[in-house]
Coordinates of C-alpha atoms in Angstrom, one line a residue:
Chain E
M1 CA 6.0 17.3 -32.1
P2 CA 3.1 19.7 -32.8
M3 CA 1.9 19.3 -36.4
D4 CA 0.1 21.7 -38.7
M5 CA -2.5 19.3 -40.0
E6 CA -3.5 21.8 -42.7
L7 CA 0.0 21.8 -44.1
E8 CA 0.2 18.0 -43.5
Q9 CA -2.6 17.5 -45.9
V10 CA -0.5 19.2 -48.5
L11 CA 2.7 17.3 -47.7
R12 CA 1.1 13.9 -47.5
P13 CA 0.9 12.2 -50.9
K14 CA -2.5 11.0 -51.9
Q15 CA -2.8 7.2 -51.6
Y16 CA -4.2 4.7 -54.1
P17 CA -6.7 2.3 -52.6
M18 CA -4.7 -1.0 -52.0
A19 CA -6.2 -4.4 -51.5
P20 CA -4.7 -6.2 -48.5
Y21 CA -2.2 -9.0 -49.0
P22 CA -3.6 -12.3 -47.7
P23 CA -1.1 -13.9 -45.4
K24 CA 0.4 -17.3 -46.2
V25 CA 2.8 -19.8 -44.7
I26 CA 5.9 -21.3 -46.4
T27 CA 7.9 -24.3 -45.3
L28 CA 11.6 -23.5 -45.3
A29 CA 14.5 -25.9 -46.1
N30 CA 15.1 -26.4 -42.4
G31 CA 11.4 -27.4 -41.9
K32 CA 10.5 -24.2 -40.1
K33 CA 7.3 -22.4 -41.1
M34 CA 7.6 -18.8 -42.2
V35 CA 4.5 -16.7 -42.0
V36 CA 4.4 -14.0 -44.7
R37 CA 2.1 -11.2 -43.9
Q38 CA 1.5 -7.5 -44.5
A39 CA 2.9 -5.2 -41.9
A40 CA 0.9 -2.3 -40.6
R41 CA 2.2 1.2 -40.6
E42 CA 2.3 1.1 -36.8
D43 CA 4.7 -1.8 -37.0
V44 CA 7.4 0.3 -38.6
P45 CA 9.2 1.6 -35.5
E46 CA 9.7 -2.0 -34.3
I47 CA 10.7 -3.3 -37.8
L48 CA 13.3 -0.5 -38.0
K49 CA 15.0 -2.0 -34.9
S50 CA 15.9 -5.0 -37.0
V51 CA 16.9 -3.0 -40.0
H52 CA 19.2 -0.7 -38.0
P53 CA 22.1 -3.2 -37.3
C54 CA 22.2 -4.1 -41.0
L55 CA 23.2 -0.5 -41.8
F56 CA 26.7 -1.3 -40.8
I57 CA 27.2 -4.5 -42.7
E58 CA 29.1 -3.9 -46.0
R59 CA 28.9 -7.5 -47.1
D60 CA 26.6 -8.1 -50.0
Y61 CA 25.5 -4.5 -50.0
Y62 CA 23.4 -4.9 -46.8
D63 CA 24.5 -1.3 -45.8
I64 CA 22.9 0.4 -48.8
V65 CA 19.9 -1.9 -49.0
S66 CA 19.2 -1.3 -45.2
A67 CA 19.9 2.4 -45.4
R68 CA 17.4 2.9 -48.2
L69 CA 14.9 0.5 -46.7
Y70 CA 15.1 2.4 -43.4
G71 CA 14.4 5.6 -45.2
E72 CA 11.5 4.1 -47.2
L73 CA 9.8 2.7 -44.1
L74 CA 10.3 5.8 -42.2
A75 CA 8.8 7.8 -45.0
W76 CA 5.8 5.5 -45.0
Y77 CA 5.5 5.9 -41.2
R78 CA 5.7 9.7 -41.5
Y79 CA 3.3 9.9 -44.4
R80 CA 5.9 11.0 -47.0
V81 CA 5.5 8.3 -49.6
K82 CA 2.7 7.4 -52.0
S83 CA 1.1 4.0 -51.7
E84 CA 3.8 2.0 -50.0
Y85 CA 3.4 -1.4 -48.5
C86 CA 5.6 -3.7 -46.5
L87 CA 5.5 -7.5 -46.2
I88 CA 7.3 -9.3 -43.5
G89 CA 8.5 -12.9 -42.9
Q90 CA 8.3 -14.4 -39.4
V91 CA 9.6 -17.7 -38.1
D92 CA 8.5 -18.6 -34.5
G93 CA 7.3 -14.9 -34.3
Y94 CA 10.8 -13.6 -35.1
L95 CA 11.3 -11.2 -38.0
V96 CA 13.5 -12.9 -40.6
G97 CA 12.9 -10.7 -43.6
V98 CA 11.3 -7.6 -44.9
V99 CA 10.2 -6.5 -48.4
N100 CA 8.6 -3.3 -49.6
G101 CA 7.4 -1.5 -52.7
R102 CA 4.7 0.9 -53.8
M103 CA 2.2 1.6 -56.5
E104 CA 3.7 4.0 -59.0
N105 CA 0.3 4.3 -60.5
E106 CA -2.6 1.9 -60.8
K107 CA -0.9 -0.2 -63.5
V108 CA 2.7 0.0 -62.6
G109 CA 4.4 -1.2 -59.4
M110 CA 7.7 0.0 -58.1
S111 CA 9.7 -2.6 -56.2
Y112 CA 11.8 -1.2 -53.4
H113 CA 13.9 -3.6 -51.3
T114 CA 14.3 -7.1 -50.1
L115 CA 16.2 -7.7 -46.8
A116 CA 16.8 -11.2 -45.6
I117 CA 17.7 -11.1 -41.9
D118 CA 18.3 -14.8 -41.6
R119 CA 20.4 -16.2 -44.5
G120 CA 20.8 -19.5 -46.3
L121 CA 17.1 -20.4 -46.4
R122 CA 16.1 -18.5 -49.5
I123 CA 14.0 -16.2 -47.4
G124 CA 14.8 -13.3 -49.8
S125 CA 13.6 -15.4 -52.7
H126 CA 10.3 -16.3 -51.0
L127 CA 9.7 -12.7 -49.9
F128 CA 10.5 -11.2 -53.2
A129 CA 8.1 -13.7 -54.8
A130 CA 5.4 -12.7 -52.3
K131 CA 6.0 -9.0 -53.3
M132 CA 5.5 -9.8 -57.0
E133 CA 2.5 -11.9 -56.1
Y134 CA 1.0 -8.9 -54.3
H135 CA 1.5 -6.6 -57.3
M136 CA 0.2 -9.0 -59.8
E137 CA -2.5 -10.9 -58.1
Y138 CA -3.9 -8.6 -55.4
L139 CA -3.1 -5.1 -56.7
N140 CA -3.8 -6.4 -60.2
Q141 CA -1.0 -4.4 -61.8
E142 CA 0.3 -4.7 -65.3
E143 CA 4.0 -4.6 -64.5
V144 CA 6.6 -4.1 -61.8
L145 CA 9.8 -2.1 -62.2
I146 CA 12.8 -3.6 -60.4
V147 CA 16.5 -2.9 -59.8
A148 CA 19.0 -4.9 -57.9
E149 CA 21.8 -3.4 -55.7
S150 CA 23.6 -6.7 -55.1
P151 CA 24.8 -9.4 -57.4
I152 CA 22.7 -11.8 -55.3
G153 CA 19.6 -9.8 -56.2
F154 CA 20.6 -9.7 -59.8
R155 CA 20.8 -13.5 -59.9
R156 CA 17.6 -14.0 -58.0
W157 CA 15.4 -11.5 -59.8
M158 CA 16.8 -10.6 -63.2
I159 CA 18.0 -14.1 -64.1
E160 CA 15.7 -16.5 -62.3
Y161 CA 12.4 -14.9 -63.4
P162 CA 13.8 -13.7 -65.9
L163 CA 13.1 -9.9 -66.1
E164 CA 13.3 -7.8 -69.2
E165 CA 15.6 -4.8 -69.4
T166 CA 14.1 -1.4 -70.1
N167 CA 15.4 2.1 -70.3
I168 CA 12.9 3.4 -67.7
P169 CA 14.8 5.1 -64.9
H170 CA 14.1 3.4 -61.5
E171 CA 13.2 5.3 -58.4
L172 CA 16.2 3.9 -56.6
G173 CA 19.2 5.7 -58.1
G174 CA 17.9 6.4 -61.6
G175 CA 19.4 3.3 -63.2
D176 CA 17.6 1.4 -65.9
S177 CA 14.7 -0.7 -64.5
W178 CA 14.0 -4.3 -65.2
R179 CA 10.4 -5.2 -65.8
L180 CA 8.2 -8.1 -64.6
T181 CA 5.2 -8.4 -66.8
R182 CA 2.1 -10.4 -66.0
E183 CA 3.1 -12.9 -68.6
T184 CA 6.5 -13.4 -67.1
Y185 CA 5.1 -13.6 -63.6
F186 CA 2.5 -16.2 -64.4
K187 CA 5.1 -18.2 -66.3
A188 CA 7.5 -18.1 -63.4
K189 CA 4.9 -18.6 -60.7
P190 CA 4.8 -22.5 -60.6
R191 CA 8.6 -22.6 -59.9
L192 CA 9.1 -19.5 -57.8
V193 CA 5.9 -18.6 -55.9
V194 CA 4.9 -20.9 -53.1
G195 CA 3.0 -20.8 -49.9
E196 CA -0.3 -22.1 -48.4
R197 CA -3.4 -20.2 -47.3
P198 CA -4.9 -19.9 -44.9
V199 CA -2.2 -19.7 -42.2
P200 CA -3.0 -22.2 -39.5
E201 CA -4.5 -20.5 -36.5
D202 CA -1.6 -21.3 -34.1
L203 CA 1.0 -19.9 -36.5
W204 CA -1.1 -16.8 -37.1
E205 CA -1.6 -16.2 -33.5
Q206 CA 2.1 -16.5 -32.8
A207 CA 3.0 -14.2 -35.7
T208 CA 0.5 -11.5 -34.8
R209 CA 0.9 -11.5 -31.0
A210 CA 4.2 -9.6 -31.4
I211 CA 7.0 -9.2 -33.9
L212 CA 10.0 -10.6 -32.2
F213 CA 13.5 -9.4 -33.0
A214 CA 16.9 -11.1 -32.6
D215 CA 19.5 -8.9 -30.9
D216 CA 21.8 -6.8 -32.9
E217 CA 24.7 -9.2 -32.4
T218 CA 22.7 -12.2 -33.6
I219 CA 21.5 -10.3 -36.7
R220 CA 25.0 -9.2 -37.6
E221 CA 26.3 -12.8 -37.1
R222 CA 23.5 -14.2 -39.2
I223 CA 24.2 -11.9 -42.1
A224 CA 27.9 -11.2 -41.8
G225 CA 29.2 -14.0 -39.7
L226 CA 32.5 -15.6 -40.6
K227 CA 30.7 -18.7 -41.8
G228 CA 29.1 -16.8 -44.6
R229 CA 25.6 -18.2 -43.9
Chain Y
M1 CA 60.2 -47.5 -46.2
R2 CA 59.4 -46.0 -42.8
D3 CA 56.0 -45.9 -41.2
V4 CA 54.8 -42.3 -41.3
A5 CA 52.9 -40.7 -38.4
V6 CA 50.6 -37.7 -38.4
I7 CA 51.8 -35.8 -35.4
G8 CA 50.0 -32.6 -35.8
V9 CA 46.8 -31.5 -37.4
G10 CA 45.1 -28.1 -37.8
M11 CA 42.2 -26.6 -39.6
I12 CA 40.5 -23.2 -39.8
P13 CA 36.7 -22.9 -40.1
F14 CA 35.6 -23.2 -43.7
G15 CA 33.2 -20.7 -45.2
R16 CA 33.4 -17.3 -46.7
R17 CA 36.4 -15.6 -45.2
D18 CA 36.4 -12.2 -46.8
E19 CA 38.9 -10.9 -44.2
D20 CA 41.7 -13.4 -45.0
T21 CA 44.0 -13.8 -47.9
L22 CA 44.9 -17.2 -49.3
M23 CA 48.3 -16.9 -47.6
D24 CA 46.6 -15.9 -44.3
M25 CA 44.5 -19.0 -44.3
L26 CA 47.4 -21.3 -45.2
A27 CA 49.5 -19.8 -42.4
Y28 CA 46.7 -20.1 -39.8
A29 CA 46.1 -23.7 -40.5
S30 CA 49.8 -24.4 -40.6
L31 CA 50.4 -22.8 -37.2
K32 CA 47.6 -24.8 -35.7
A33 CA 49.1 -28.1 -37.0
L34 CA 52.7 -27.1 -35.9
D35 CA 51.3 -26.2 -32.5
D36 CA 49.4 -29.5 -32.3
A37 CA 52.6 -31.3 -33.2
G38 CA 54.4 -29.7 -30.3
L39 CA 57.4 -29.0 -32.4
G40 CA 58.3 -26.0 -30.3
D41 CA 61.1 -24.0 -31.9
K42 CA 62.0 -26.9 -34.2
S43 CA 61.4 -26.2 -37.8
V44 CA 60.4 -28.6 -40.6
D45 CA 62.4 -30.0 -43.4
A46 CA 59.9 -29.5 -46.1
V47 CA 56.5 -28.0 -46.9
Y48 CA 54.0 -29.2 -49.4
V49 CA 51.1 -27.0 -50.3
G50 CA 48.0 -28.3 -52.1
N51 CA 46.3 -25.5 -54.0
M52 CA 44.4 -25.5 -57.3
G53 CA 43.4 -22.0 -58.0
G54 CA 46.0 -19.5 -56.6
G55 CA 47.3 -18.9 -60.1
V56 CA 43.8 -18.4 -61.6
I57 CA 41.8 -16.7 -58.8
Q58 CA 44.4 -14.8 -56.8
H59 CA 46.9 -14.4 -59.7
Q60 CA 49.5 -15.8 -57.3
T61 CA 51.9 -18.6 -58.0
A62 CA 54.8 -20.2 -56.1
I63 CA 52.5 -20.3 -53.0
A64 CA 54.7 -22.8 -51.0
S65 CA 57.7 -20.5 -51.4
S66 CA 55.7 -17.6 -50.0
L67 CA 54.3 -19.7 -47.2
V68 CA 57.7 -20.9 -45.8
D69 CA 58.9 -17.3 -45.7
R70 CA 55.6 -16.1 -44.0
L71 CA 56.0 -18.9 -41.4
S72 CA 59.7 -18.3 -40.9
L73 CA 60.4 -21.9 -41.9
L74 CA 63.4 -21.0 -44.1
P75 CA 65.3 -22.8 -45.5
A76 CA 62.8 -25.7 -45.6
A77 CA 62.2 -27.2 -49.0
A78 CA 58.9 -26.0 -50.4
E79 CA 56.6 -27.1 -53.2
T80 CA 53.2 -26.3 -54.4
V81 CA 51.2 -29.3 -55.6
E82 CA 48.4 -28.8 -58.1
N83 CA 46.2 -31.7 -59.0
G84 CA 42.7 -30.2 -59.4
P85 CA 40.4 -31.0 -56.6
A86 CA 42.8 -33.7 -55.5
S87 CA 45.6 -31.2 -54.9
G88 CA 45.3 -31.7 -51.1
G89 CA 45.5 -35.4 -51.4
S90 CA 48.5 -35.2 -53.7
A91 CA 50.2 -32.9 -51.3
V92 CA 49.7 -35.4 -48.5
K93 CA 51.1 -38.1 -50.8
A94 CA 54.2 -36.0 -51.5
G95 CA 54.8 -35.5 -47.8
L96 CA 54.1 -39.1 -47.1
L97 CA 56.6 -40.3 -49.7
A98 CA 59.2 -37.8 -48.6
V99 CA 59.1 -39.0 -45.0
A100 CA 58.7 -42.7 -45.8
S101 CA 61.7 -42.7 -48.1
G102 CA 63.9 -41.2 -45.4
Y103 CA 64.7 -38.0 -47.3
Y104 CA 63.0 -35.8 -44.8
D105 CA 62.0 -36.3 -41.1
T106 CA 59.5 -33.6 -40.5
V107 CA 57.2 -32.4 -43.1
L108 CA 54.3 -29.9 -43.1
V109 CA 51.5 -30.5 -45.6
V110 CA 49.0 -27.7 -46.1
G111 CA 46.0 -27.5 -48.4
G112 CA 44.0 -24.3 -49.0
E113 CA 41.8 -22.4 -51.4
K114 CA 40.2 -19.1 -51.5
M115 CA 37.2 -19.4 -53.9
R116 CA 34.7 -16.9 -52.5
E117 CA 36.8 -14.0 -53.8
V118 CA 35.0 -14.4 -57.1
T119 CA 31.3 -14.9 -58.0
G120 CA 29.8 -18.4 -57.9
W121 CA 29.8 -18.4 -61.7
R122 CA 33.5 -17.7 -62.0
A123 CA 34.3 -20.3 -59.3
T124 CA 32.3 -22.9 -61.2
D125 CA 34.2 -21.9 -64.4
F126 CA 37.5 -22.1 -62.6
V127 CA 36.8 -25.6 -61.5
A128 CA 35.7 -26.5 -65.0
T129 CA 39.2 -25.7 -66.3
L130 CA 40.0 -29.3 -65.3
T131 CA 37.7 -30.6 -68.1
H132 CA 39.0 -31.5 -71.5
P133 CA 40.0 -28.2 -73.3
Q134 CA 38.8 -29.3 -76.7
V135 CA 35.9 -31.7 -76.3
E136 CA 34.3 -30.6 -73.0
Y137 CA 35.1 -27.1 -71.8
P138 CA 34.2 -25.3 -75.1
Y139 CA 30.8 -26.8 -75.0
G140 CA 30.0 -25.4 -71.6
I141 CA 30.4 -28.4 -69.4
T142 CA 30.8 -27.7 -65.7
L143 CA 31.4 -30.1 -62.8
P144 CA 27.7 -29.9 -61.6
G145 CA 26.7 -30.7 -65.3
M146 CA 29.0 -33.7 -65.3
A147 CA 27.7 -34.9 -61.9
G148 CA 24.1 -34.4 -63.2
M149 CA 24.7 -36.7 -66.2
F150 CA 26.6 -39.2 -64.0
T151 CA 23.6 -39.2 -61.5
R152 CA 21.1 -39.8 -64.3
L153 CA 23.1 -42.8 -65.5
Y154 CA 23.6 -44.1 -62.0
M155 CA 19.8 -43.8 -61.3
E156 CA 19.0 -45.7 -64.5
K157 CA 21.5 -48.4 -63.9
Y158 CA 21.1 -49.0 -60.2
G159 CA 17.7 -47.5 -59.4
V160 CA 19.1 -44.8 -57.1
T161 CA 16.2 -42.5 -56.1
R162 CA 16.1 -38.9 -55.2
E163 CA 15.1 -39.9 -51.7
A164 CA 18.5 -41.6 -51.4
L165 CA 20.3 -38.4 -52.5
V166 CA 18.2 -36.3 -50.2
S167 CA 19.1 -38.6 -47.3
V168 CA 22.8 -38.0 -47.9
A169 CA 22.3 -34.3 -48.0
I170 CA 20.3 -34.3 -44.7
K171 CA 22.8 -36.5 -42.9
N172 CA 25.8 -34.5 -43.9
Q173 CA 24.2 -31.1 -43.1
E174 CA 23.1 -32.5 -39.8
M175 CA 26.7 -33.4 -39.1
G176 CA 28.0 -30.1 -40.4
G177 CA 25.7 -28.4 -37.9
L178 CA 27.8 -30.1 -35.1
N179 CA 31.1 -29.3 -36.7
P180 CA 32.6 -25.9 -35.7
Y181 CA 34.8 -26.0 -38.8
A182 CA 31.9 -26.6 -41.2
H183 CA 30.9 -24.0 -43.8
V184 CA 27.2 -25.0 -43.7
E185 CA 26.0 -25.3 -40.1
M186 CA 22.3 -25.5 -41.0
A187 CA 20.3 -28.7 -40.6
I188 CA 17.7 -29.3 -43.3
T189 CA 14.7 -31.6 -43.4
K190 CA 13.2 -33.9 -45.9
E191 CA 10.0 -31.9 -45.7
G192 CA 11.7 -28.7 -46.5
I193 CA 13.9 -29.9 -49.4
F194 CA 11.8 -32.7 -50.9
D195 CA 8.3 -33.3 -49.7
D196 CA 6.7 -29.8 -49.3
P197 CA 5.5 -27.9 -52.4
A198 CA 7.9 -25.1 -51.3
A199 CA 10.8 -27.5 -51.9
I200 CA 10.7 -26.3 -55.6
V201 CA 12.1 -23.0 -54.4
N202 CA 14.0 -24.2 -51.3
N203 CA 15.9 -26.8 -53.3
P204 CA 15.7 -25.9 -57.0
V205 CA 17.2 -28.0 -59.8
A206 CA 20.9 -27.3 -60.2
A207 CA 21.9 -29.8 -62.8
D208 CA 19.0 -32.2 -63.4
P209 CA 18.5 -34.6 -61.6
L210 CA 20.7 -32.9 -59.0
H211 CA 19.3 -30.1 -56.9
L212 CA 20.8 -27.3 -54.9
Y213 CA 21.2 -29.4 -51.7
D214 CA 22.9 -32.2 -53.7
A215 CA 26.0 -30.0 -54.2
C216 CA 28.8 -28.8 -51.9
P217 CA 29.2 -25.1 -51.3
V218 CA 31.9 -23.0 -52.8
S219 CA 34.2 -22.4 -49.8
D220 CA 37.3 -20.7 -48.5
G221 CA 39.4 -22.7 -46.1
A222 CA 42.7 -24.4 -45.2
A223 CA 43.9 -27.5 -43.3
A224 CA 47.3 -28.8 -42.4
I225 CA 49.1 -31.8 -41.0
V226 CA 52.6 -32.5 -39.8
L227 CA 54.3 -35.8 -40.6
C228 CA 57.3 -37.6 -39.2
P229 CA 58.6 -41.1 -39.0
L230 CA 56.7 -43.2 -36.4
E231 CA 60.1 -44.5 -35.1
M232 CA 61.0 -40.9 -34.0
L233 CA 58.1 -40.7 -31.7
K234 CA 59.4 -41.7 -28.3
S235 CA 56.7 -40.6 -25.9
P236 CA 54.0 -38.9 -27.9
A237 CA 51.5 -36.7 -26.1
K238 CA 48.7 -37.9 -28.3
P239 CA 47.9 -41.3 -29.6
P240 CA 49.9 -41.7 -32.8
V241 CA 48.0 -42.1 -36.1
I242 CA 49.9 -43.4 -39.1
I243 CA 49.2 -43.3 -42.8
A244 CA 49.1 -47.0 -43.1
G245 CA 48.5 -47.0 -46.9
F246 CA 47.8 -44.9 -49.8
G247 CA 46.7 -45.4 -53.4
Q248 CA 46.3 -43.3 -56.4
A249 CA 44.9 -44.1 -59.8
T250 CA 43.9 -42.2 -62.9
D251 CA 41.2 -42.7 -65.6
T252 CA 40.3 -41.1 -68.9
Q253 CA 39.8 -37.4 -68.7
T254 CA 36.4 -37.5 -70.5
L255 CA 33.5 -39.5 -69.1
Q256 CA 32.3 -40.6 -72.6
E257 CA 35.5 -42.5 -73.3
R258 CA 34.9 -44.8 -70.4
E259 CA 33.5 -48.2 -71.2
D260 CA 31.0 -47.7 -68.4
P261 CA 30.8 -44.1 -67.2
T262 CA 29.2 -45.2 -64.0
D263 CA 32.3 -47.2 -63.1
L264 CA 34.7 -45.1 -61.1
K265 CA 37.7 -47.3 -61.8
A266 CA 40.2 -44.9 -60.3
V267 CA 38.3 -44.9 -57.0
T268 CA 38.3 -48.7 -56.9
L269 CA 42.0 -48.9 -57.8
A270 CA 43.2 -46.2 -55.4
A271 CA 41.2 -47.7 -52.5
Q272 CA 42.4 -51.3 -53.3
Q273 CA 46.1 -50.0 -53.3
A274 CA 45.6 -48.2 -50.0
F275 CA 44.0 -51.3 -48.4
E276 CA 46.7 -53.6 -49.7
R277 CA 49.5 -51.3 -48.4
A278 CA 47.7 -51.0 -45.1
R279 CA 47.0 -54.7 -45.0
L280 CA 43.4 -54.0 -44.2
K281 CA 40.0 -54.7 -45.8
P282 CA 37.1 -52.3 -46.3
S283 CA 35.3 -54.1 -43.4
D284 CA 38.2 -53.1 -41.1
I285 CA 37.4 -49.4 -41.6
H286 CA 35.5 -47.7 -38.8
V287 CA 35.1 -44.2 -40.3
A288 CA 35.5 -42.7 -43.7
E289 CA 35.7 -39.3 -45.3
L290 CA 34.6 -39.7 -48.9
H291 CA 34.6 -36.9 -51.6
D292 CA 30.9 -36.0 -51.7
A293 CA 31.2 -32.9 -53.9
F294 CA 27.7 -34.1 -55.0
T295 CA 25.5 -36.5 -53.0
I296 CA 25.7 -39.1 -55.7
L297 CA 29.5 -39.3 -55.2
E298 CA 29.2 -40.4 -51.6
I299 CA 26.9 -43.2 -52.6
A300 CA 29.0 -44.3 -55.7
E301 CA 32.3 -44.1 -53.8
S302 CA 30.9 -46.1 -50.9
E303 CA 30.4 -48.9 -53.4
H304 CA 33.6 -48.4 -55.3
V305 CA 35.8 -48.5 -52.2
G306 CA 34.1 -51.8 -51.2
F307 CA 31.9 -50.8 -48.3
F308 CA 28.8 -51.9 -50.2
K309 CA 28.1 -53.9 -53.4
K310 CA 27.4 -52.0 -56.6
G311 CA 23.9 -50.8 -56.4
E312 CA 23.6 -51.2 -52.7
G313 CA 25.1 -47.8 -51.6
A314 CA 21.8 -45.9 -52.0
K315 CA 19.9 -48.5 -50.0
A316 CA 22.6 -48.4 -47.3
A317 CA 22.3 -44.6 -47.1
L318 CA 18.5 -44.8 -46.8
A319 CA 18.8 -47.5 -44.2
G320 CA 21.1 -45.3 -42.1
K321 CA 24.1 -47.6 -42.4
T322 CA 26.4 -44.6 -43.2
R323 CA 25.3 -42.5 -40.3
L324 CA 27.2 -42.1 -37.0
G325 CA 26.5 -45.3 -35.2
G326 CA 25.7 -47.2 -38.4
Q327 CA 27.7 -49.9 -40.1
I328 CA 30.3 -47.5 -41.6
P329 CA 29.9 -43.9 -40.7
I330 CA 30.7 -41.7 -43.7
N331 CA 31.4 -38.0 -43.7
V332 CA 30.8 -37.5 -40.0
S333 CA 32.5 -34.1 -40.5
G334 CA 29.7 -33.1 -42.8
G335 CA 31.8 -34.0 -45.8
L336 CA 32.4 -31.6 -48.6
K337 CA 28.6 -31.1 -48.6
A338 CA 28.6 -29.3 -45.3
R339 CA 32.2 -28.8 -44.1
G340 CA 32.8 -27.2 -47.5
H341 CA 35.0 -27.8 -50.5
P342 CA 37.9 -25.3 -50.8
V343 CA 39.3 -27.6 -53.5
G344 CA 43.0 -27.5 -52.5
A345 CA 42.2 -27.9 -48.9
T346 CA 39.8 -30.9 -49.1
G347 CA 42.3 -33.8 -49.3
V348 CA 44.1 -32.5 -46.3
A349 CA 41.0 -31.6 -44.3
Q350 CA 39.8 -35.2 -44.8
V351 CA 43.0 -36.5 -43.2
V352 CA 42.6 -34.0 -40.3
D353 CA 39.1 -35.2 -39.6
I354 CA 40.1 -38.8 -39.6
V355 CA 43.1 -38.1 -37.3
W356 CA 40.7 -36.4 -34.8
Q357 CA 38.4 -39.5 -35.1
L358 CA 41.3 -42.0 -34.5
R359 CA 42.7 -40.0 -31.6
H360 CA 39.2 -40.0 -30.1
E361 CA 39.3 -36.3 -29.7
L362 CA 35.9 -35.3 -30.9
P363 CA 32.8 -34.6 -28.8
K364 CA 30.5 -37.6 -28.3
N365 CA 28.0 -36.4 -30.9
R366 CA 30.6 -36.6 -33.6
Q367 CA 33.0 -39.3 -32.4
V368 CA 32.9 -42.8 -33.9
K369 CA 33.3 -45.0 -30.8
N370 CA 36.6 -46.8 -30.6
A371 CA 37.6 -45.9 -34.1
Q372 CA 40.9 -47.5 -35.0
N373 CA 41.1 -47.3 -38.8
G374 CA 39.9 -44.6 -41.2
L375 CA 39.7 -44.1 -44.9
T376 CA 39.8 -40.9 -47.0
V377 CA 39.0 -40.6 -50.7
N378 CA 40.0 -37.4 -52.6
F379 CA 38.4 -37.3 -56.0
G380 CA 40.1 -35.2 -58.7
G381 CA 38.6 -34.3 -62.0
F382 CA 35.5 -36.3 -62.5
G383 CA 37.2 -39.4 -61.1
N384 CA 40.2 -39.2 -63.4
N385 CA 42.7 -38.8 -60.6
V386 CA 41.9 -40.2 -57.3
L387 CA 43.8 -40.6 -54.0
A388 CA 42.9 -42.8 -51.1
F389 CA 44.5 -43.0 -47.7
V390 CA 44.1 -45.5 -44.9
L391 CA 44.9 -44.2 -41.5
R392 CA 45.5 -46.4 -38.4
R393 CA 45.7 -45.6 -34.8
V394 CA 48.8 -47.3 -33.2
E395 CA 49.3 -47.8 -29.5
K396 CA 52.8 -46.8 -28.5

């Protein structure tokens, strides 16, 4: 599609400089190694392929989380969001989870979404923790504003950390935000933030060679299968 | 008293069954058992339904009356049996006595529960309604909390280690992964839930010293069996399995009133009664389904029923003696830990799994070779109402 680059410069939000997220590896309950790394903007079309089947899963609010995540990633890809990032989890090269957020300003982070594509392994917990780690330890922010769309998210973030309630409207829907401060983060870190660096070469090579995706049917079964995994 | 045979068994996959009502699940399991029994158009004389939470969670009572109508089994006698997490076992007992006594010839026993309709917190609170209403519940006790305290005492008294508990969790989830009816089909590793630093997140403390993977999941599910007198089986299509003996015993409601809270007297008594009635010994049992709502319970019950001496259960688990192929395979189904624990269904599901074992109908990777005798233990309250059944394969 032809693009008026002059107008584009107006439409594209200015970006804050963002330090990269250093990749890490986490051992899951089943013994598998999950590589957590930052996705590049160019990875978005591929990642959306895994988000798409989740749009039609009502269980545990996957539909709304996926629909919003899809829009956020697309906005990032098309340069319509300010200072967004995306972290992904991969096991054996396969995409098993996605988290994203952005810098509201230099001091405040805005947490967007956490999507676990494989369930029952606390992948969502690990990736959310990685997201908070990024805001606090690499972007050096003072606080992150968070909301949860599902009861599972509420348990995992608001209660487990725990977060403090504010009356600051959140970007996702305008509801009251919950805040993670540096103090809360570093207090929670020993029990919630794990992973080893550097990522062993073989795992890194496998993860970066290509992002592999389960087929739609498998993704739907993993998330919404009768077994409730 | 007549010998009572289990002529039909059925189960539906346990898990989170958003699409089914409690009645749907009970009906599906019943139809499977009736079909397995090959009753054809013949009806049953009575129906016993084990259920703990219909009145609380679904706001539905008189469940058995509803089920007979749903299944077109009118005018069969129908009764709902509530006995906490031992509701299923109590329903089996009711059916067993009804047939053994000669009052009824063909009885359907179903157990079912739909617990995932509410949040995990509410499900935990619902199960906690079995605790003492004045001296326990108001102070916030839950079953995981009780199990945690029990585990701590057991560790102190018998030297049970977390490694032993972890070994039970790994074994049962490994077996659950092979069981198409299991809620949890995911194998776990010691590295992932114990050794690796990430285990602190993968397997967090639930009720110290118990961790997430020490506890059974909250499940939906149902299971059913059909009973009739052995003497009525002329040329059975499947090897008959009889309930050779049962036992039931109670204990104080609160743990602190027990002389030794680590002593599960009701388990010992129930098992002893079941063995005596079956004229068998613990060493005659080839496969057992024990009530492992928490990993510690599999270890403690394996001692209290007489498989191992007190204090030896954990060592046996670590040594692989309770695995398939070991001295006494326990919870080859995955147990409550992996098959799941829809409370009212559990006591019936245990019998279903043992019948499959004794009929030798399971795939090789789950079948205990040449199993002839099996034991089930259904543990109500925190060991204050326990049922045990000894099942035996008979050649006819």
